[in-house]
mmCIF file of C-alpha atoms in Angstrom:
data_model
loop_
_atom_site.group_PDB
_atom_site.id
_atom_site.type_symbol
_atom_site.label_atom_id
_atom_site.label_comp_id
_atom_site.label_asym_id
_atom_site.label_seq_id
_atom_site.Cartn_x
_atom_site.Cartn_y
_atom_site.Cartn_z
ATOM 1 C CA UNK A 49 137.562 199.176 165.198
ATOM 2 C CA UNK A 50 137.034 199.490 161.429
ATOM 3 C CA UNK A 51 133.496 198.857 160.071
ATOM 4 C CA UNK A 52 135.023 196.225 157.783
ATOM 5 C CA UNK A 53 137.823 193.783 158.566
ATOM 6 C CA UNK A 54 139.316 194.287 155.106
ATOM 7 C CA UNK A 55 138.526 196.623 152.237
ATOM 8 C CA UNK A 56 138.811 195.718 148.560
ATOM 9 C CA UNK A 57 140.453 198.513 146.554
ATOM 10 C CA UNK A 58 140.457 198.483 142.750
ATOM 11 C CA UNK A 59 143.197 200.716 141.353
ATOM 12 C CA UNK A 60 142.703 201.973 137.787
ATOM 13 C CA UNK A 61 145.408 203.708 135.759
ATOM 14 C CA UNK A 62 146.845 204.032 132.265
ATOM 15 C CA UNK A 63 149.839 206.065 133.481
ATOM 16 C CA UNK A 64 152.274 203.289 132.603
ATOM 17 C CA UNK A 65 151.384 203.595 128.912
ATOM 18 C CA UNK A 66 153.453 206.802 128.590
ATOM 19 C CA UNK A 67 157.087 206.671 129.725
ATOM 20 C CA UNK A 68 158.909 209.464 131.498
ATOM 21 C CA UNK A 69 156.008 211.247 133.200
ATOM 22 C CA UNK A 70 155.523 211.978 136.887
ATOM 23 C CA UNK A 71 151.960 210.669 137.037
ATOM 24 C CA UNK A 72 153.259 207.181 136.307
ATOM 25 C CA UNK A 73 155.889 207.447 139.042
ATOM 26 C CA UNK A 74 153.331 208.713 141.557
ATOM 27 C CA UNK A 75 150.960 205.864 140.669
ATOM 28 C CA UNK A 76 153.655 203.226 141.066
ATOM 29 C CA UNK A 77 154.752 204.563 144.458
ATOM 30 C CA UNK A 78 151.237 204.977 145.856
ATOM 31 C CA UNK A 79 150.076 201.497 144.867
ATOM 32 C CA UNK A 80 153.236 199.881 146.206
ATOM 33 C CA UNK A 81 152.860 201.824 149.460
ATOM 34 C CA UNK A 82 149.349 200.468 150.032
ATOM 35 C CA UNK A 83 150.174 196.926 148.922
ATOM 36 C CA UNK A 84 153.247 196.578 151.121
ATOM 37 C CA UNK A 85 152.321 198.817 154.039
ATOM 38 C CA UNK A 86 148.638 198.089 154.576
ATOM 39 C CA UNK A 87 148.000 194.556 153.304
ATOM 40 C CA UNK A 88 146.283 193.747 156.595
ATOM 41 C CA UNK A 89 143.623 196.373 155.903
ATOM 42 C CA UNK A 90 143.347 196.506 152.100
ATOM 43 C CA UNK A 91 143.188 193.966 149.297
ATOM 44 C CA UNK A 92 144.364 195.650 146.086
ATOM 45 C CA UNK A 93 143.672 194.802 142.442
ATOM 46 C CA UNK A 94 145.080 196.595 139.379
ATOM 47 C CA UNK A 95 142.923 197.459 136.344
ATOM 48 C CA UNK A 96 140.628 194.512 137.049
ATOM 49 C CA UNK A 97 137.334 195.347 135.387
ATOM 50 C CA UNK A 98 135.560 192.276 136.746
ATOM 51 C CA UNK A 99 136.312 193.239 140.348
ATOM 52 C CA UNK A 100 133.636 194.038 142.928
ATOM 53 C CA UNK A 101 135.489 196.522 145.153
ATOM 54 C CA UNK A 102 134.544 198.586 148.166
ATOM 55 C CA UNK A 103 136.734 201.408 146.891
ATOM 56 C CA UNK A 104 137.700 202.417 143.354
ATOM 57 C CA UNK A 105 140.737 204.668 142.978
ATOM 58 C CA UNK A 106 141.249 206.273 139.558
ATOM 59 C CA UNK A 107 144.773 207.528 138.975
ATOM 60 C CA UNK A 108 144.148 208.828 135.433
ATOM 61 C CA UNK A 109 141.136 210.400 133.731
ATOM 62 C CA UNK A 110 140.450 207.903 130.931
ATOM 63 C CA UNK A 111 136.950 208.019 129.386
ATOM 64 C CA UNK A 112 136.463 204.346 130.263
ATOM 65 C CA UNK A 113 137.157 205.166 133.887
ATOM 66 C CA UNK A 114 134.454 207.828 133.832
ATOM 67 C CA UNK A 115 131.938 205.120 132.966
ATOM 68 C CA UNK A 116 133.304 202.898 135.723
ATOM 69 C CA UNK A 117 133.013 205.763 138.201
ATOM 70 C CA UNK A 118 129.234 205.720 137.863
ATOM 71 C CA UNK A 119 129.230 202.485 139.846
ATOM 72 C CA UNK A 120 127.119 203.074 142.986
ATOM 73 C CA UNK A 121 128.367 200.157 145.098
ATOM 74 C CA UNK A 122 131.877 201.568 145.536
ATOM 75 C CA UNK A 123 133.443 204.720 146.896
ATOM 76 C CA UNK A 124 134.846 206.409 143.792
ATOM 77 C CA UNK A 125 138.112 208.302 144.349
ATOM 78 C CA UNK A 126 139.915 210.322 141.689
ATOM 79 C CA UNK A 127 143.461 211.635 141.816
ATOM 80 C CA UNK A 128 143.929 215.242 140.721
ATOM 81 C CA UNK A 129 147.422 215.454 139.239
ATOM 82 C CA UNK A 130 146.634 218.490 137.104
ATOM 83 C CA UNK A 131 144.155 221.241 136.301
ATOM 84 C CA UNK A 132 142.836 222.030 132.811
ATOM 85 C CA UNK A 133 145.424 224.790 132.345
ATOM 86 C CA UNK A 134 148.248 222.361 133.173
ATOM 87 C CA UNK A 135 147.220 220.154 130.269
ATOM 88 C CA UNK A 136 146.852 222.978 127.747
ATOM 89 C CA UNK A 137 150.242 224.394 128.757
ATOM 90 C CA UNK A 138 151.885 221.006 128.237
ATOM 91 C CA UNK A 139 150.306 219.706 125.037
ATOM 92 C CA UNK A 140 149.188 221.273 121.774
ATOM 93 C CA UNK A 141 145.473 220.930 121.030
ATOM 94 C CA UNK A 142 143.345 222.630 118.360
ATOM 95 C CA UNK A 143 141.773 225.712 119.997
ATOM 96 C CA UNK A 144 138.176 224.591 119.301
ATOM 97 C CA UNK A 145 138.857 221.481 121.394
ATOM 98 C CA UNK A 146 140.104 223.308 124.490
ATOM 99 C CA UNK A 147 136.675 224.074 126.024
ATOM 100 C CA UNK A 148 135.663 220.446 125.478
ATOM 101 C CA UNK A 149 138.850 219.139 127.118
ATOM 102 C CA UNK A 150 138.540 221.528 130.052
ATOM 103 C CA UNK A 151 134.909 220.545 130.624
ATOM 104 C CA UNK A 152 135.741 216.850 130.464
ATOM 105 C CA UNK A 153 138.469 217.170 133.129
ATOM 106 C CA UNK A 154 136.213 219.041 135.550
ATOM 107 C CA UNK A 155 133.276 216.699 134.847
ATOM 108 C CA UNK A 156 135.524 213.748 135.688
ATOM 109 C CA UNK A 157 136.579 215.314 138.982
ATOM 110 C CA UNK A 158 133.004 216.262 139.833
ATOM 111 C CA UNK A 159 131.798 212.717 139.251
ATOM 112 C CA UNK A 160 134.100 211.343 141.952
ATOM 113 C CA UNK A 161 132.859 210.906 145.522
ATOM 114 C CA UNK A 162 136.250 212.046 146.796
ATOM 115 C CA UNK A 163 139.091 213.905 145.098
ATOM 116 C CA UNK A 164 142.736 213.725 146.195
ATOM 117 C CA UNK A 165 145.170 216.543 145.398
ATOM 118 C CA UNK A 166 148.931 216.276 145.818
ATOM 119 C CA UNK A 167 149.372 219.970 146.569
ATOM 120 C CA UNK A 168 147.129 221.947 148.973
ATOM 121 C CA UNK A 169 147.353 225.064 146.783
ATOM 122 C CA UNK A 170 145.117 223.364 144.209
ATOM 123 C CA UNK A 171 142.147 223.078 146.545
ATOM 124 C CA UNK A 172 141.122 226.707 146.030
ATOM 125 C CA UNK A 173 141.663 226.384 142.270
ATOM 126 C CA UNK A 174 139.346 223.375 142.094
ATOM 127 C CA UNK A 175 136.695 225.184 144.138
ATOM 128 C CA UNK A 176 136.801 227.985 141.545
ATOM 129 C CA UNK A 177 135.822 225.352 138.977
ATOM 130 C CA UNK A 178 132.736 224.559 141.046
ATOM 131 C CA UNK A 179 134.005 221.456 142.841
ATOM 132 C CA UNK A 180 132.785 220.952 146.406
ATOM 133 C CA UNK A 181 135.579 221.783 148.859
ATOM 134 C CA UNK A 182 134.343 219.144 151.311
ATOM 135 C CA UNK A 183 135.167 216.318 148.941
ATOM 136 C CA UNK A 184 138.784 217.431 148.301
ATOM 137 C CA UNK A 185 141.599 215.970 150.412
ATOM 138 C CA UNK A 186 145.311 216.759 150.306
ATOM 139 C CA UNK A 187 147.690 213.788 150.512
ATOM 140 C CA UNK A 188 151.273 214.377 149.370
ATOM 141 C CA UNK A 189 153.133 212.169 146.952
ATOM 142 C CA UNK A 190 155.609 209.691 148.361
ATOM 143 C CA UNK A 191 158.882 208.165 147.209
ATOM 144 C CA UNK A 192 160.371 205.038 148.727
ATOM 145 C CA UNK A 193 163.822 205.409 150.276
ATOM 146 C CA UNK A 194 164.289 201.728 149.583
ATOM 147 C CA UNK A 195 164.334 202.568 145.866
ATOM 148 C CA UNK A 196 165.851 206.050 145.954
ATOM 149 C CA UNK A 197 168.944 206.439 148.129
ATOM 150 C CA UNK A 198 172.653 207.276 147.683
ATOM 151 C CA UNK A 199 174.648 204.562 145.926
ATOM 152 C CA UNK A 200 178.171 205.836 146.538
ATOM 153 C CA UNK A 201 181.091 207.209 144.570
ATOM 154 C CA UNK A 202 181.765 204.143 142.427
ATOM 155 C CA UNK A 203 178.281 204.214 140.889
ATOM 156 C CA UNK A 204 178.493 208.001 140.660
ATOM 157 C CA UNK A 205 181.668 207.730 138.581
ATOM 158 C CA UNK A 206 180.313 204.908 136.416
ATOM 159 C CA UNK A 207 177.255 206.902 135.429
ATOM 160 C CA UNK A 208 179.214 210.085 134.838
ATOM 161 C CA UNK A 209 181.481 208.096 132.551
ATOM 162 C CA UNK A 210 178.425 206.773 130.718
ATOM 163 C CA UNK A 211 177.375 210.339 129.811
ATOM 164 C CA UNK A 212 180.972 211.524 129.264
ATOM 165 C CA UNK A 213 180.820 213.862 132.261
ATOM 166 C CA UNK A 214 184.002 214.663 134.146
ATOM 167 C CA UNK A 215 184.126 212.767 137.438
ATOM 168 C CA UNK A 216 185.085 215.947 139.302
ATOM 169 C CA UNK A 217 182.496 218.183 137.628
ATOM 170 C CA UNK A 218 179.827 220.046 139.583
ATOM 171 C CA UNK A 219 176.632 218.590 138.128
ATOM 172 C CA UNK A 220 173.280 220.394 138.053
ATOM 173 C CA UNK A 221 170.351 218.102 137.275
ATOM 174 C CA UNK A 222 166.956 218.926 135.795
ATOM 175 C CA UNK A 223 164.272 216.257 135.357
ATOM 176 C CA UNK A 224 160.945 215.829 133.648
ATOM 177 C CA UNK A 225 159.312 215.869 130.268
ATOM 178 C CA UNK A 226 160.995 218.177 127.775
ATOM 179 C CA UNK A 227 158.330 220.849 127.359
ATOM 180 C CA UNK A 228 158.012 224.619 127.652
ATOM 181 C CA UNK A 229 156.084 224.435 130.944
ATOM 182 C CA UNK A 230 159.040 222.699 132.580
ATOM 183 C CA UNK A 231 161.309 225.685 131.907
ATOM 184 C CA UNK A 232 163.744 223.727 129.756
ATOM 185 C CA UNK A 233 164.692 226.819 127.763
ATOM 186 C CA UNK A 234 165.656 228.656 130.974
ATOM 187 C CA UNK A 235 167.543 225.591 132.179
ATOM 188 C CA UNK A 236 169.693 225.773 129.047
ATOM 189 C CA UNK A 237 170.063 229.574 129.182
ATOM 190 C CA UNK A 238 171.236 229.344 132.791
ATOM 191 C CA UNK A 239 173.757 226.713 131.720
ATOM 192 C CA UNK A 240 175.219 229.066 129.104
ATOM 193 C CA UNK A 241 175.834 231.602 131.898
ATOM 194 C CA UNK A 242 177.829 228.956 133.820
ATOM 195 C CA UNK A 243 179.980 227.235 131.163
ATOM 196 C CA UNK A 244 182.290 225.757 133.847
ATOM 197 C CA UNK A 245 179.399 223.783 135.387
ATOM 198 C CA UNK A 246 177.830 220.666 133.848
ATOM 199 C CA UNK A 247 174.048 220.624 133.358
ATOM 200 C CA UNK A 248 172.085 217.414 132.737
ATOM 201 C CA UNK A 249 168.411 217.151 131.786
ATOM 202 C CA UNK A 250 166.910 213.707 132.371
ATOM 203 C CA UNK A 251 163.764 213.327 130.294
ATOM 204 C CA UNK A 252 162.423 213.538 126.794
ATOM 205 C CA UNK A 253 159.286 213.970 124.680
ATOM 206 C CA UNK A 254 156.809 211.629 126.355
ATOM 207 C CA UNK A 255 154.055 212.875 124.028
ATOM 208 C CA UNK A 256 156.172 213.489 120.924
ATOM 209 C CA UNK A 257 155.188 216.307 118.523
ATOM 210 C CA UNK A 258 152.054 217.017 120.611
ATOM 211 C CA UNK A 259 154.366 218.604 123.200
ATOM 212 C CA UNK A 260 154.022 222.369 123.594
ATOM 213 C CA UNK A 261 157.147 224.021 122.125
ATOM 214 C CA UNK A 262 158.211 220.797 120.419
ATOM 215 C CA UNK A 263 160.041 222.300 117.407
ATOM 216 C CA UNK A 264 162.113 224.768 119.441
ATOM 217 C CA UNK A 265 162.930 222.225 122.127
ATOM 218 C CA UNK A 266 163.852 219.544 119.601
ATOM 219 C CA UNK A 267 166.320 221.953 118.006
ATOM 220 C CA UNK A 268 167.872 222.681 121.420
ATOM 221 C CA UNK A 269 168.189 218.977 122.233
ATOM 222 C CA UNK A 270 169.843 218.249 118.911
ATOM 223 C CA UNK A 271 172.404 221.037 119.319
ATOM 224 C CA UNK A 272 172.822 221.813 123.042
ATOM 225 C CA UNK A 273 175.596 223.955 124.580
ATOM 226 C CA UNK A 274 178.792 222.020 125.336
ATOM 227 C CA UNK A 275 178.030 221.886 129.048
ATOM 228 C CA UNK A 276 174.474 220.571 128.642
ATOM 229 C CA UNK A 277 173.546 216.887 128.313
ATOM 230 C CA UNK A 278 170.083 215.632 127.416
ATOM 231 C CA UNK A 279 169.703 211.991 128.425
ATOM 232 C CA UNK A 280 166.363 211.382 126.731
ATOM 233 C CA UNK A 281 163.673 209.401 128.564
ATOM 234 C CA UNK A 282 165.208 207.422 131.432
ATOM 235 C CA UNK A 283 163.660 204.254 132.864
ATOM 236 C CA UNK A 284 162.568 204.900 136.431
ATOM 237 C CA UNK A 285 164.791 202.062 137.649
ATOM 238 C CA UNK A 286 167.797 204.010 136.311
ATOM 239 C CA UNK A 287 166.803 207.384 137.775
ATOM 240 C CA UNK A 288 168.412 206.421 141.085
ATOM 241 C CA UNK A 289 171.735 206.392 139.234
ATOM 242 C CA UNK A 290 171.023 209.775 137.637
ATOM 243 C CA UNK A 291 170.331 211.415 141.003
ATOM 244 C CA UNK A 292 173.378 209.722 142.479
ATOM 245 C CA UNK A 293 175.678 211.525 140.020
ATOM 246 C CA UNK A 294 174.149 214.993 140.661
ATOM 247 C CA UNK A 295 175.150 217.779 143.080
ATOM 248 C CA UNK A 296 172.063 220.003 142.726
ATOM 249 C CA UNK A 297 168.477 219.603 141.517
ATOM 250 C CA UNK A 298 167.353 222.616 139.452
ATOM 251 C CA UNK A 299 163.630 222.801 138.610
ATOM 252 C CA UNK A 300 162.792 225.992 136.658
ATOM 253 C CA UNK A 301 159.188 224.936 135.879
ATOM 254 C CA UNK A 302 156.539 227.612 135.386
ATOM 255 C CA UNK A 303 153.687 225.371 136.541
ATOM 256 C CA UNK A 304 153.800 222.304 138.774
ATOM 257 C CA UNK A 305 151.782 220.331 141.304
ATOM 258 C CA UNK A 306 154.167 218.309 143.447
ATOM 259 C CA UNK A 307 157.028 217.144 141.221
ATOM 260 C CA UNK A 308 157.971 213.546 141.917
ATOM 261 C CA UNK A 309 161.520 214.425 140.960
ATOM 262 C CA UNK A 310 161.813 216.659 144.035
ATOM 263 C CA UNK A 311 160.733 213.835 146.341
ATOM 264 C CA UNK A 312 163.169 211.490 144.635
ATOM 265 C CA UNK A 313 166.092 213.923 144.746
ATOM 266 C CA UNK A 314 165.785 214.924 148.407
ATOM 267 C CA UNK A 315 166.427 211.286 149.353
ATOM 268 C CA UNK A 316 169.968 211.974 148.102
ATOM 269 C CA UNK A 317 170.217 215.130 150.249
ATOM 270 C CA UNK A 318 171.073 217.343 147.293
ATOM 271 C CA UNK A 319 170.078 221.047 147.421
ATOM 272 C CA UNK A 320 166.966 222.241 145.588
ATOM 273 C CA UNK A 321 166.811 225.293 143.323
ATOM 274 C CA UNK A 322 163.332 226.157 142.024
ATOM 275 C CA UNK A 323 161.460 228.980 140.365
ATOM 276 C CA UNK A 324 159.558 231.168 142.826
ATOM 277 C CA UNK A 325 156.107 229.565 142.624
ATOM 278 C CA UNK A 326 153.469 230.018 145.338
ATOM 279 C CA UNK A 327 152.569 226.342 145.253
ATOM 280 C CA UNK A 328 155.979 225.330 146.634
ATOM 281 C CA UNK A 329 155.510 227.289 149.856
ATOM 282 C CA UNK A 330 153.059 224.781 151.333
ATOM 283 C CA UNK A 331 155.027 221.680 150.390
ATOM 284 C CA UNK A 332 158.736 222.626 150.467
ATOM 285 C CA UNK A 333 158.520 225.104 153.350
ATOM 286 C CA UNK A 334 161.950 226.741 153.818
ATOM 287 C CA UNK A 335 163.930 223.812 152.431
ATOM 288 C CA UNK A 336 164.685 225.134 148.936
ATOM 289 C CA UNK A 337 166.278 228.131 147.243
ATOM 290 C CA UNK A 338 164.165 230.130 144.861
ATOM 291 C CA UNK A 339 164.815 232.475 141.959
ATOM 292 C CA UNK A 340 162.741 234.757 139.747
ATOM 293 C CA UNK A 341 164.917 234.618 136.631
ATOM 294 C CA UNK A 342 168.016 233.111 135.084
ATOM 295 C CA UNK A 343 170.356 235.608 136.758
ATOM 296 C CA UNK A 344 169.007 234.482 140.125
ATOM 297 C CA UNK A 345 169.373 230.813 139.213
ATOM 298 C CA UNK A 346 172.953 231.271 138.021
ATOM 299 C CA UNK A 347 173.897 233.169 141.195
ATOM 300 C CA UNK A 348 172.393 230.517 143.506
ATOM 301 C CA UNK A 349 174.032 227.626 141.660
ATOM 302 C CA UNK A 350 177.413 229.371 141.631
ATOM 303 C CA UNK A 351 177.161 229.963 145.398
ATOM 304 C CA UNK A 352 176.373 226.310 145.997
ATOM 305 C CA UNK A 353 179.474 225.364 144.065
ATOM 306 C CA UNK A 354 181.781 227.926 145.689
ATOM 307 C CA UNK A 355 180.671 227.897 149.325
ATOM 308 C CA UNK A 356 181.020 224.543 151.093
ATOM 309 C CA UNK A 357 179.116 225.654 154.186
ATOM 310 C CA UNK A 358 176.294 227.032 152.060
ATOM 311 C CA UNK A 359 176.103 223.723 150.210
ATOM 312 C CA UNK A 360 176.038 221.723 153.464
ATOM 313 C CA UNK A 361 173.253 223.924 154.842
ATOM 314 C CA UNK A 362 170.944 223.360 151.861
ATOM 315 C CA UNK A 363 171.861 219.697 151.693
ATOM 316 C CA UNK A 364 170.715 219.362 155.311
ATOM 317 C CA UNK A 365 167.470 221.145 154.415
ATOM 318 C CA UNK A 366 166.792 218.519 151.734
ATOM 319 C CA UNK A 367 167.476 215.762 154.249
ATOM 320 C CA UNK A 368 164.977 217.287 156.707
ATOM 321 C CA UNK A 369 162.376 217.563 153.947
ATOM 322 C CA UNK A 370 162.917 213.926 153.022
ATOM 323 C CA UNK A 371 162.322 212.897 156.631
ATOM 324 C CA UNK A 372 159.097 214.931 156.748
ATOM 325 C CA UNK A 373 157.630 213.034 153.784
ATOM 326 C CA UNK A 374 158.248 209.697 155.434
ATOM 327 C CA UNK A 375 156.622 206.430 154.439
ATOM 328 C CA UNK A 376 154.893 206.070 157.807
ATOM 329 C CA UNK A 377 153.341 209.550 157.732
ATOM 330 C CA UNK A 378 151.930 209.283 154.196
ATOM 331 C CA UNK A 379 150.760 205.689 154.703
ATOM 332 C CA UNK A 380 148.783 206.724 157.789
ATOM 333 C CA UNK A 381 147.120 209.485 155.775
ATOM 334 C CA UNK A 382 146.024 207.020 153.081
ATOM 335 C CA UNK A 383 144.721 204.438 155.552
ATOM 336 C CA UNK A 384 142.634 207.032 157.346
ATOM 337 C CA UNK A 385 141.397 208.543 154.088
ATOM 338 C CA UNK A 386 140.289 205.268 152.495
ATOM 339 C CA UNK A 387 138.448 204.070 155.612
ATOM 340 C CA UNK A 388 136.767 207.410 156.289
ATOM 341 C CA UNK A 389 135.731 207.736 152.633
ATOM 342 C CA UNK A 390 134.026 204.344 152.791
ATOM 343 C CA UNK A 391 132.376 205.176 156.115
ATOM 344 C CA UNK A 392 131.092 208.478 154.774
ATOM 345 C CA UNK A 393 129.287 206.758 151.916
ATOM 346 C CA UNK A 394 128.321 203.362 153.334
ATOM 347 C CA UNK A 395 128.530 203.150 157.121
ATOM 348 C CA UNK A 396 124.898 204.145 157.717
ATOM 349 C CA UNK A 397 123.741 201.693 155.051
ATOM 350 C CA UNK A 398 125.742 198.858 156.631
ATOM 351 C CA UNK A 399 124.379 199.582 160.103
ATOM 352 C CA UNK A 400 120.812 199.389 158.773
ATOM 353 C CA UNK A 401 121.567 196.109 156.976
ATOM 354 C CA UNK A 402 123.116 194.637 160.156
ATOM 355 C CA UNK A 403 120.073 195.680 162.198
ATOM 356 C CA UNK A 404 117.720 194.011 159.726
ATOM 357 C CA UNK A 405 119.765 190.815 159.815
#
């Protein structure tokens, strides 16, 4: 029996203000999951400053949210989508500002009663910044199969036609903001090693000239190799069509948390090719192929194209991974987390109040 019949949750986020970023996708999926899957237990409001909630969940680290987090009558939960180094590797800031930005991020996380990470590998990193391990919880991202699922050959052909891609081409897809951290340069270099294969990058400059590596990347986008297509920023509603026309997802990022694009792509059962990053080991298990450099990437992609059995094997691995990150499993984690977070902060207080009454 829960201490409360129903909990009021106030969600706060500005992620929707910037198109084409994973934080916005994660926010949309998480809120929808709670609203549709646990409406009997939680009453959810969005960016409602006049609300009087039991739980406040901050999806972004806005300064205004830091003030709101000082509220004592709510459990204050912050999402950790990135560490200070992730931000500085993604965006260009004047060097004198970096210590200030880093301190602000950690201060925001420290102010929260509970902190949620989307990758377990970041727990140790946060502890190194002085954050209490006991208040950090790992809950993976989630992507709805109702939104992201195969749409069939007709849609596949229509969208390939839209981008002037041969209907019979072997298509390798990369997704995310166009920035150095995402490995876009290596994506393009790998494509030049495989001129008979079509490469598509879905994404653009979400933060414009502030993006790290902007000038070099802009030049590449304006004059890409013949077998490389840059779509620019794609509305999330259209990403299902982009995945549907792909044969492989290739993510050569140098630094990630838990890319939403991986969760979206595995719903289409397409093989994953990623850079060899430690953080993937705890979330992708043995369900992806990994490379250290562009030669490795080119070899893996060529094998997927040439060997039907090899392709089927890794496609099945993606399907198994998709089943592991099911709606039911992640929803249960959130329900338990929200209730236990409230109990941890307020249960004793409520029991005393009830006894007095």
